[in-house]
Coordinates of C-alpha atoms and ligand atoms in Angstrom, one line a residue:
X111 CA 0.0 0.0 0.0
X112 CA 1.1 3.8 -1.0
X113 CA 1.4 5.7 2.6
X114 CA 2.7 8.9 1.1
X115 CA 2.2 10.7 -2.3
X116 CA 6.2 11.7 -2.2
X117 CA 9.1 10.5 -0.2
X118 CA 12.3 12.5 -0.3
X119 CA 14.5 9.9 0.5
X120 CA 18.6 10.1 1.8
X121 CA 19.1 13.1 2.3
X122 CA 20.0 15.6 5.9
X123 CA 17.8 17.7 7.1
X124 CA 18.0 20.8 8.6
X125 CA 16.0 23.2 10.9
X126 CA 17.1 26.4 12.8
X127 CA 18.0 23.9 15.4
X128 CA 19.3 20.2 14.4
X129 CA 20.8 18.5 11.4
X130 CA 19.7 14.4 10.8
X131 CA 19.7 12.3 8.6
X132 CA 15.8 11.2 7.5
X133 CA 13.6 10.9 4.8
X134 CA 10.3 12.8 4.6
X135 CA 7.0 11.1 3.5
X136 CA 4.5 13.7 2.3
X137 CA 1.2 13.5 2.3
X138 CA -2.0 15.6 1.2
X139 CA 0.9 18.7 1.1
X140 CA 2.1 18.4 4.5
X141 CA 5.1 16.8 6.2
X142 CA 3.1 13.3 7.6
X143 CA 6.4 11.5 8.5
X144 CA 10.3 12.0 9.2
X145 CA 12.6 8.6 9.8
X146 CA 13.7 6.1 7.7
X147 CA 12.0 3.1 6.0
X148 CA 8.8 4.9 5.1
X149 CA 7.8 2.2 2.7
X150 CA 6.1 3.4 -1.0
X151 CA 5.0 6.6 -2.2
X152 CA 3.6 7.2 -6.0
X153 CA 6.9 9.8 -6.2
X154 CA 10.4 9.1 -4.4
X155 CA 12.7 12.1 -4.5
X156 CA 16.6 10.7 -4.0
X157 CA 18.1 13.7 -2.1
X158 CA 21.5 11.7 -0.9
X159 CA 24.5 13.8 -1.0
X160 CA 21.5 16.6 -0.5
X161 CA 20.5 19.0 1.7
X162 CA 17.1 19.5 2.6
X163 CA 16.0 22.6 3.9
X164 CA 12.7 24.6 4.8
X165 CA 12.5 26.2 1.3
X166 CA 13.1 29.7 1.9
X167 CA 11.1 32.9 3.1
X168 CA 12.0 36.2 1.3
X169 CA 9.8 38.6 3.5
X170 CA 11.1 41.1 1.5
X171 CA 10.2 41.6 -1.9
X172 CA 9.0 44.1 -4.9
X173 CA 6.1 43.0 -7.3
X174 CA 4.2 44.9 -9.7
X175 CA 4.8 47.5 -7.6
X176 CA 3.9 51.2 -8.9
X177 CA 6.9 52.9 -9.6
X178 CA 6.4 56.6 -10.5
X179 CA 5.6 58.2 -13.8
X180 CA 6.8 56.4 -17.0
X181 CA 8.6 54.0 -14.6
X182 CA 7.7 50.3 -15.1
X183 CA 8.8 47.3 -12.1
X184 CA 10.4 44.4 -14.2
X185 CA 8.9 41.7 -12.5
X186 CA 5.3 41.3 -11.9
X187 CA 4.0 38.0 -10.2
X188 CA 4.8 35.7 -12.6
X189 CA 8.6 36.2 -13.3
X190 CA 9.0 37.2 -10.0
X191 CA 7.6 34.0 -8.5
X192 CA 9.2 32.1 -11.2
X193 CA 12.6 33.6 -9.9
X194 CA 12.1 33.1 -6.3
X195 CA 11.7 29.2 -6.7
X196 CA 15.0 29.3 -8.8
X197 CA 16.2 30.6 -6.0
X198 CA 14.9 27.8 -3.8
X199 CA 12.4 30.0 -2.4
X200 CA 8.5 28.7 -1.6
X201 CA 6.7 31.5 0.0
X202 CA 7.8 35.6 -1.2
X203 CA 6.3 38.5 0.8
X204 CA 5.7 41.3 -1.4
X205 CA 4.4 45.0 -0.6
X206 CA 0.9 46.3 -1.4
X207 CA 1.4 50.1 -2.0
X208 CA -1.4 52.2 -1.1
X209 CA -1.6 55.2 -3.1
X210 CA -2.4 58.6 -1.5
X211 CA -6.2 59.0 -2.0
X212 CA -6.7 55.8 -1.9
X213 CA -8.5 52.8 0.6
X214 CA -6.2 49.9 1.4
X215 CA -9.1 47.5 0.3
X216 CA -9.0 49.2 -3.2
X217 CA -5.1 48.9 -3.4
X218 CA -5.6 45.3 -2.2
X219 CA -8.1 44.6 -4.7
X220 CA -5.8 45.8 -7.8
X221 CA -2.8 43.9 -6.1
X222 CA -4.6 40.9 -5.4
X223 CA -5.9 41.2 -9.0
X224 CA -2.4 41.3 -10.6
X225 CA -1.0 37.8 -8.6
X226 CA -4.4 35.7 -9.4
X227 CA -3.1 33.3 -11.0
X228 CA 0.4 33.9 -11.9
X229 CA 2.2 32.7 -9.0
X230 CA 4.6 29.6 -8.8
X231 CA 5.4 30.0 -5.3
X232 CA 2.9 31.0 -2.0
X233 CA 3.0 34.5 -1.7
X234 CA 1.7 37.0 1.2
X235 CA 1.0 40.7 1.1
X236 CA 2.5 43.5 3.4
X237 CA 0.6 46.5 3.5
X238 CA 2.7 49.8 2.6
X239 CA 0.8 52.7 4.8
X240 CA 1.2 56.1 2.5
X241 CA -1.9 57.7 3.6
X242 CA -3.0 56.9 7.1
X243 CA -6.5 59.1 7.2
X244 CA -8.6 58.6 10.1
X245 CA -10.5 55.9 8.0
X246 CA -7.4 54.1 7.4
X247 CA -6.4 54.1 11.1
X248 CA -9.6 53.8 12.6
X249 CA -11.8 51.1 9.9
X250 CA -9.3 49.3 7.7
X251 CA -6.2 48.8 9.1
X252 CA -7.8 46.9 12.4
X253 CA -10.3 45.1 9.7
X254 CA -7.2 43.9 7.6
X255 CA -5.4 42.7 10.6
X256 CA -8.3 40.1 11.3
X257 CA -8.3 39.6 8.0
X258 CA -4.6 38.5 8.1
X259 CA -2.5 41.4 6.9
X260 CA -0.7 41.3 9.9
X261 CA 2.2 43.8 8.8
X262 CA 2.9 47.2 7.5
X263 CA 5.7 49.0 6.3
X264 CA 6.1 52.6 6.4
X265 CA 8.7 55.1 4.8
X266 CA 10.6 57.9 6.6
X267 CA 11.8 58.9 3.0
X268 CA 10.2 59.1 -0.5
X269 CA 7.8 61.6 -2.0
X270 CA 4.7 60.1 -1.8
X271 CA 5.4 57.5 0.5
X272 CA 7.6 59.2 3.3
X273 CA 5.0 59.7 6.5
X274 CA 5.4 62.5 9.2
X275 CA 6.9 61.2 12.8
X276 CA 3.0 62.1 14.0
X277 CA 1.7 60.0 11.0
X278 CA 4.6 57.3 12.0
X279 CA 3.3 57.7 15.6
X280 CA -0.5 57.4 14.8
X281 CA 0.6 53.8 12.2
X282 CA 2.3 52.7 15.3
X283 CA -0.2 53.1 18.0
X284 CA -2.4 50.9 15.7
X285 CA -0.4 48.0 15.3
X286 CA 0.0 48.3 19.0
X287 CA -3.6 48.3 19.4
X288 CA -3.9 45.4 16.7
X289 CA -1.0 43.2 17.3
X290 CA 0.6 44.0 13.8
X291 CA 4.1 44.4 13.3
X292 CA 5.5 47.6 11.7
X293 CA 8.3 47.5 9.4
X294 CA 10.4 50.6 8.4
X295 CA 12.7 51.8 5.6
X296 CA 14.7 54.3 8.0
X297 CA 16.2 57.2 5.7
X298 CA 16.0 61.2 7.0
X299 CA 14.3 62.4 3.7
X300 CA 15.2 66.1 4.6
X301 CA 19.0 65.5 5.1
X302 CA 18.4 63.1 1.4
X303 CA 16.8 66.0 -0.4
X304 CA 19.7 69.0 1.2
X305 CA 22.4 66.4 -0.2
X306 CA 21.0 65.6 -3.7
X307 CA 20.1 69.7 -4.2
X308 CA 24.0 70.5 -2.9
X309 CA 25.2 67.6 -5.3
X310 CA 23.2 68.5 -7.9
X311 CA 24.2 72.0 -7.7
X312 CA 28.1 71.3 -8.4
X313 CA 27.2 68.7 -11.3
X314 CA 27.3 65.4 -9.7
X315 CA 24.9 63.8 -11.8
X316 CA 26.3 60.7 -12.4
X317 CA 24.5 57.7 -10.5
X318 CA 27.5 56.9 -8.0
X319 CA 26.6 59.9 -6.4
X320 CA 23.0 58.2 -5.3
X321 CA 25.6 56.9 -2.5
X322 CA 26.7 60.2 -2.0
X323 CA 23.4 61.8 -1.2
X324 CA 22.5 59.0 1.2
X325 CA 25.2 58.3 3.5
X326 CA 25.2 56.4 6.8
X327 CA 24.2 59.4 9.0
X328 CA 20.9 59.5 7.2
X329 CA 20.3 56.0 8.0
X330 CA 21.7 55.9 11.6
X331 CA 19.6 59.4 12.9
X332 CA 16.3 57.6 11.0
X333 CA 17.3 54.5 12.7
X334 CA 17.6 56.1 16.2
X335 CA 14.3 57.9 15.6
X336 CA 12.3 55.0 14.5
X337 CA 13.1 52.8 17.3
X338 CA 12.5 56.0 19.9
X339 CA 9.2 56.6 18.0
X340 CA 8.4 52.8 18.5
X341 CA 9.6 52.7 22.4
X342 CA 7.1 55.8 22.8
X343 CA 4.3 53.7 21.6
X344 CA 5.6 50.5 23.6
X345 CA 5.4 48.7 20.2
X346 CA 7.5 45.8 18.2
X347 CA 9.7 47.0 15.4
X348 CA 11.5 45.9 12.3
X349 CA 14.1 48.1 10.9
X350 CA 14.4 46.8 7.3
X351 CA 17.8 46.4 4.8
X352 CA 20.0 47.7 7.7
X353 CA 23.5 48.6 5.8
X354 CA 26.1 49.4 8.0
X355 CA 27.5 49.2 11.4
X356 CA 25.5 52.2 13.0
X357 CA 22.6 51.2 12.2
X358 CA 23.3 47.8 13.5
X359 CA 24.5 49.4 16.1
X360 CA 21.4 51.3 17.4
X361 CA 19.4 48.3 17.1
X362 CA 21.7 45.9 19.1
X363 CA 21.7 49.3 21.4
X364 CA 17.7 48.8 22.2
X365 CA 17.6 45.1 21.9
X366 CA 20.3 45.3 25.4
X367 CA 18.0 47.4 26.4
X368 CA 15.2 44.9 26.2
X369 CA 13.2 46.6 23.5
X370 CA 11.9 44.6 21.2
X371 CA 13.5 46.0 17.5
X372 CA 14.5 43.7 15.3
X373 CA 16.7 43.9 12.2
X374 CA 16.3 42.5 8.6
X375 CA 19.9 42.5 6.5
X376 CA 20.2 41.8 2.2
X377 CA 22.8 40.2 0.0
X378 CA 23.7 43.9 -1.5
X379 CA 25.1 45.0 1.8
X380 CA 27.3 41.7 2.2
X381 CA 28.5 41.3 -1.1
X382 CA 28.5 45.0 -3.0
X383 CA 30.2 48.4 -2.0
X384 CA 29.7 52.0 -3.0
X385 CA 33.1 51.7 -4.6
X386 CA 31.6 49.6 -7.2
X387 CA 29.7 52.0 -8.7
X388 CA 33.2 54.3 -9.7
X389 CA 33.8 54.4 -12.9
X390 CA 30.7 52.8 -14.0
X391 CA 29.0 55.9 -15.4
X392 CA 25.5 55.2 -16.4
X393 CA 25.9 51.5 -15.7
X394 CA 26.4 52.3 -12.0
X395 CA 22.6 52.7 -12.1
X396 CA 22.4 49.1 -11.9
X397 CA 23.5 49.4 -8.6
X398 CA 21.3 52.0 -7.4
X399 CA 18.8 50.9 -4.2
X400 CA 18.5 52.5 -0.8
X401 CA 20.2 52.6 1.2
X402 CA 23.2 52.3 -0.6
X403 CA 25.7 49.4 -0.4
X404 CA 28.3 50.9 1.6
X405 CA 32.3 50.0 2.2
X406 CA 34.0 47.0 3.6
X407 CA 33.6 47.6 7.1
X408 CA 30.0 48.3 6.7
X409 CA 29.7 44.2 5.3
X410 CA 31.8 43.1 7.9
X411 CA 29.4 44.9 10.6
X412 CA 26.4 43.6 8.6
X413 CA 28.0 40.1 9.2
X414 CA 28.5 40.7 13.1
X415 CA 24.8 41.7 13.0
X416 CA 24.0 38.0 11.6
X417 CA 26.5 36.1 13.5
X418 CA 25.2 37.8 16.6
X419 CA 21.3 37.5 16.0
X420 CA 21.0 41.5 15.7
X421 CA 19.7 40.7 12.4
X422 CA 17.1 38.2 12.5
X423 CA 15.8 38.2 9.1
X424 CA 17.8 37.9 6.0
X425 CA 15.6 38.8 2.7
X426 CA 16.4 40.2 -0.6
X427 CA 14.9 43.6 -1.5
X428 CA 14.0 42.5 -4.7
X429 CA 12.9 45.2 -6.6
X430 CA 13.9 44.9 -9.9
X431 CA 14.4 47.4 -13.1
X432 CA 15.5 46.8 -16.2
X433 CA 18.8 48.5 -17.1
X434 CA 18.3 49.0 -20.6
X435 CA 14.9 50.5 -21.2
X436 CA 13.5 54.1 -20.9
X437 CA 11.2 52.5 -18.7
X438 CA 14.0 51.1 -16.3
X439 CA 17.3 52.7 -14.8
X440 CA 17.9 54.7 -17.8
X441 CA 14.6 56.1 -18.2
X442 CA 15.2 59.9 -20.0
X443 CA 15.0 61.6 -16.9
X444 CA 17.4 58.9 -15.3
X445 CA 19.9 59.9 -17.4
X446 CA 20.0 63.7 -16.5
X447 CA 20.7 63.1 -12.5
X448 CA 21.0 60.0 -10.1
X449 CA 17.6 61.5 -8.3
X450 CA 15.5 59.7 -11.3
X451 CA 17.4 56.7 -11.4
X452 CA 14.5 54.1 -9.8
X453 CA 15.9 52.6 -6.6
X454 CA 15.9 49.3 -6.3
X455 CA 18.2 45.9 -7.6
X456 CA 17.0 42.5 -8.2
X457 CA 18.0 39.5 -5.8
X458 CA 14.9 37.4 -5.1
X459 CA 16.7 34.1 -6.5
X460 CA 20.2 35.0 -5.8
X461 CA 19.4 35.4 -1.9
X462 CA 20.2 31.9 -0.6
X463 CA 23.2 31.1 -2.9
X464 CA 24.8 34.3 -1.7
X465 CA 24.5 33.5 2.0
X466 CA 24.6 29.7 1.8
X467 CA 28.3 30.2 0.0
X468 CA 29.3 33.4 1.8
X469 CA 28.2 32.7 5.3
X470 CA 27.7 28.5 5.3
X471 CA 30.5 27.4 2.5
X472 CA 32.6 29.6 4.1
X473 CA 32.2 28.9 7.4
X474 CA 31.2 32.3 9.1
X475 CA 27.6 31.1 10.2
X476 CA 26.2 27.3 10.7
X477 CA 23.5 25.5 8.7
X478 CA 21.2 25.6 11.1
X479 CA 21.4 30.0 11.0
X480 CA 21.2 29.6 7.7
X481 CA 17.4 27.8 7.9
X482 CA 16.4 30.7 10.4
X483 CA 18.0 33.5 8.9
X484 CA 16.4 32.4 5.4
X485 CA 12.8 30.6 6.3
X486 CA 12.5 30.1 9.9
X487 CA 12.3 33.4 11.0
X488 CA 10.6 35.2 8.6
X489 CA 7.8 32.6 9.4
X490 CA 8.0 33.2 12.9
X491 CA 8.3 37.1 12.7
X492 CA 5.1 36.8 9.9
X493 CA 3.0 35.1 12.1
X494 CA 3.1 32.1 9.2
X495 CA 4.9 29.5 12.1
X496 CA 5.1 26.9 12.1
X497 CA 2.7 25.8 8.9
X498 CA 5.9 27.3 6.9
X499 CA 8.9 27.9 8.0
X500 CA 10.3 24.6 9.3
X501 CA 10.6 20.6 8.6
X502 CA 8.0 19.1 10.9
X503 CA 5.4 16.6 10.8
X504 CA 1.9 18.7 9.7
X505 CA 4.1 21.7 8.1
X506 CA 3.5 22.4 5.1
X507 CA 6.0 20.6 2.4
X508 CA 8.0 23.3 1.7
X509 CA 11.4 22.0 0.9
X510 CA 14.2 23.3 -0.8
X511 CA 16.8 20.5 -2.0
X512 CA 20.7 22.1 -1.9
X513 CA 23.4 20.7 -3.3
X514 CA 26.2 21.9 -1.1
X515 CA 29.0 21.4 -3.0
X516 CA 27.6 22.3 -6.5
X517 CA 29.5 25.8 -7.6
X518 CA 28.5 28.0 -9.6
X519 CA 29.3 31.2 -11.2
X520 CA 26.1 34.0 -11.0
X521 CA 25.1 35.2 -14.2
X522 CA 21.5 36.6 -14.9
X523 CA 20.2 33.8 -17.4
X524 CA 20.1 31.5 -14.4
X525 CA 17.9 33.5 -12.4
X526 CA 14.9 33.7 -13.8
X527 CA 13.5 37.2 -13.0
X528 CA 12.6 39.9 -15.6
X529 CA 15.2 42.2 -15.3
X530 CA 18.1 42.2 -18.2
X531 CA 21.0 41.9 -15.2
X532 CA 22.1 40.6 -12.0
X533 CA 24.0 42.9 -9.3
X534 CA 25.9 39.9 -8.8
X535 CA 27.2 38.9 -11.8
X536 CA 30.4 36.5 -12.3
X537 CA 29.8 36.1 -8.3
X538 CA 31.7 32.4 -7.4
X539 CA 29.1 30.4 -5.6
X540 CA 29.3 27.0 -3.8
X541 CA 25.7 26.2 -2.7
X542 CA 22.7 25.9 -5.0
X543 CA 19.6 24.6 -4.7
X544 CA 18.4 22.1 -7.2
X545 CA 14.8 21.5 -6.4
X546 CA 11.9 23.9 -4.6
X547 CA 8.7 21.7 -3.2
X548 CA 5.6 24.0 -2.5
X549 CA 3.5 21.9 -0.6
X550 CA 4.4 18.4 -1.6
X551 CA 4.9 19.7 -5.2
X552 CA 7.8 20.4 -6.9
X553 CA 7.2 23.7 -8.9
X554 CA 11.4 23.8 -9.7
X555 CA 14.0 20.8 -10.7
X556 CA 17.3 21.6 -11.7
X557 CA 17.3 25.3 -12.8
X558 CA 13.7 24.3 -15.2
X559 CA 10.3 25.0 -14.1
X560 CA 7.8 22.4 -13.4
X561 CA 4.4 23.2 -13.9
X562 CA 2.4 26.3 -14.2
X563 CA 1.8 29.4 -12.4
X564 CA -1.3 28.5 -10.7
X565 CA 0.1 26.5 -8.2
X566 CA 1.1 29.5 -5.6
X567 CA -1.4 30.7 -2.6
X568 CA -2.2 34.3 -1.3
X569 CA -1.8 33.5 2.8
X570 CA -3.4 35.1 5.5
X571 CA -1.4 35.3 8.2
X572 CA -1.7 35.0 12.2
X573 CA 0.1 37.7 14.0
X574 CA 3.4 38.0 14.8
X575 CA 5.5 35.8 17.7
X576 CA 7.0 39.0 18.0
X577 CA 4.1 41.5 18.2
X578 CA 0.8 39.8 20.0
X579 CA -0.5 42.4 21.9
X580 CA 0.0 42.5 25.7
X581 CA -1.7 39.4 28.1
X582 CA -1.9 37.7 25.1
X583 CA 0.8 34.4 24.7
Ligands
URP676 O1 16.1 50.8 -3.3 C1 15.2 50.1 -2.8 N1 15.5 49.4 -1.7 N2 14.0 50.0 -3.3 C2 13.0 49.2 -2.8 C3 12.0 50.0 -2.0 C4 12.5 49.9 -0.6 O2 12.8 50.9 0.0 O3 12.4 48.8 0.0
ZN677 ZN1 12.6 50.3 2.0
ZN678 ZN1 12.2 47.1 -0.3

């Protein structure tokens, strides 16, 4: 008799906590067995010599995002899905962008709209807060939470996005209120707009000067505030694409002091500098995301932040452009100053390969930081633990299969997303997953997708392990 549908047989699994050796039987999409012996399944998956992992959170992406006038995002749900499972990834957390004017139920409705459909992996929406009215604060936002938007993100920079410290204040209160969990992109957008004016001014155009206008002061003060804003309200925080080693700094600063701030790191800030974008001229605009990727000392402090749990979450930022396209980085206005350039880089499938080879191939962090820092706690931070997130009997079968030895050198065709370049290209990698399982079936073998884009889920989520409001466990 068939117990399971699949078994993924010989290889070692991982968690956040242990390594073993097991196979998994799957059943009905969820994990219904680890040990050995399992007996038949209609599928056997031979993972020896294999890894298998959680397959991996990215609680951190760009879709289909609105991007400004003229400006188009080059992924929408179906390349950018396609890419994250390239990338070994089976659930992507992408932002829905409320417009100014406009209700979060009709921005949800146009952004559910575009993923029907046209997702390979699971995927589960983020609010973006750009117009907190007294609706907004008082209806929707407590309404969504229930409904399982359990996390908003809010800009202290951005025309059109940035919010006020009052409006930051007001967002705040009601994820306290709500148990959501507020995420923020921590830039001082007066001290941004004073430098791009002054550069401006004396002709620095040229898109290595994005860096310029955006240096670490302007992260660290917006830092500091953020987390004074969210100590005020007596409310969870998560300071997003941390760069540098002040930032990290006021963060591990408040989590001594037993607040509870949390920090989210990306591959750009391990693996790029600002130094890369000198002598690039235009094509430096394929570097151009904020904050900026900063010096060597910056990476080495974004490292100490994940070797010391100061950074809890590891995602991608993935918010792609083309390069070459008037709707992309060199847009006609993009070409006249840095300030038009569209911030943002791709990364969604390059992600895990970076860290797998840079932190576990190379021995800086452990296999078992590796699952936490790239599914486990996202899941656990998302309020999607433990039906994602980890290897355990009734989890969902999320599974990314790694080959750990397999090397690799990054080049764009391999990843899958709709940009026309990789960041990382010519990157040496040793690490690469070879198979991504949404539960119990495999949507990516060997670099080729398998099946369609209808197999990926919107998920509502519970509320964050970090952020459940007070007398509640
Ligand atoms: O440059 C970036 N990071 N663009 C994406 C939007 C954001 O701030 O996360
Ligand atoms: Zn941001
Ligand atoms: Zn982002």
């Amino acid at each position: 008799m068939r117990t399971f549908d699949t078994i993924i047989r010989g290889g070692t699994v991982a968690t956040a906590s242990d390594t073993f050796a097991a196979d998994l039987g799957i059943r009905d999409g969820r994990i219904a067995a680890l040990g050995h012996d399992l007996g038949e399944a209609a599928e056997v998956i031979d993972a020896s010599g294999r890894l298998v992992l959680p397959g991996g959170i990215d609680s951190h992406v760009h879709f289909a995002q609105p991007s400004g006038p003229g400006i188009v995002m080059a992924d929408g749900f179906e390349t950018g899905t396609r890419s994250a499972a390239f990338g070994g990834n089976t659930t992507v957390m992408p932002f829905c962008v409320q417009q100014k004017g406009q209700t979060l139920r009709e921005a949800l409705k146009g952004y559910h709209a575009e993923a029907q459909g046209r997702c390979h992996v699971d995927v589960s929406f983020h609010l973006v807060i750009a117009d907190p009215t007294e609706g907004v604060l008082g209806q929707e936002l407590p309404a969504l939470v229930e409904d399982g938007y359990t996390s908003f993100k809010v800009f202290m920079t951005y025309e059109g996005m940035k919010l006020s410290d009052l409006e930051m204040l007001n967002v705040m209160s009601v994820a306290r209120e709500t148990g959501a969990l507020v995420m923020v992109h921590a830039e001082n957008d007066d001290a941004i707009r004073f430098l791009i004016d002054r550069l401006e001014r004396q002709g620095d155009i040229a898109p290595k000067f994005h860096a310029t206008s955006r240096p670490i002061p302007v992260e660290r003060e917006a830092t500091h505030r953020a987390i004074s804003l969210a100590e005020i309200v007596d409310v969870p925080v998560m300071i997003v694409h941390v760069s540098n080693g002040e930032a990290m700094e006021e963060i591990r600063r408040a989590q001594s002091r037993g607040l509870k701030v949390y920090g989210e790191t990306c591959p750009q800030y391990l693996v790029l500098t600002a130094a890369d974008l000198e002598g690039l001229n235009m094509e430096g605009a394929k570097l151009v995301c904020s904050p900026p990727p900063r010096d060597a000392a910056s990476q080495e402090a974004c490292w100490r932040g994940i070797e010391t749990g100061v950074v809890s979450t590891f995602s991608s930022d993935h918010c792609p452009f083309r390069y070459d396209d008037p709707q992309g980085k060199l847009n006609p206005r993009g070409r006249t100053s840095f300030r038009w350039v569209p911030n943002g880089i791709p990364g969604v499938a390059a992600r895990l390969p970076i860290l797998f080879s840079e932190g576990v191939s190379k021995g800086r962090i452990d296999l078992n930081r590796f699952v936490a820092l790239s599914s486990t706690n996202h899941a656990k931070t998302y309020g999607l633990y433990p039906r994602k997130g980890t290897i355990a009997i009734g989890s969902d079968a999320d599974v990314a299969i790694w080959d750990p030895e397999r090397q690799v050198t990054l080049t764009h065709s391999m990843l899958g997303d709709g940009a026309d370049y990789t960041p990382y290209e010519g990157i040496d990698i040793k690490g690469w997953p070879v198979l991504t399982m949404v539960r119990g079936t495999t949507v990516m073998r060997d670099g080729e997708l398998v099946g369609g884009p209808d197999h990926g889920r919107h998920l509502a989520r519970e509320r964050s392990a970090l952020a459940r409001p007070r007398g509640q466990v």
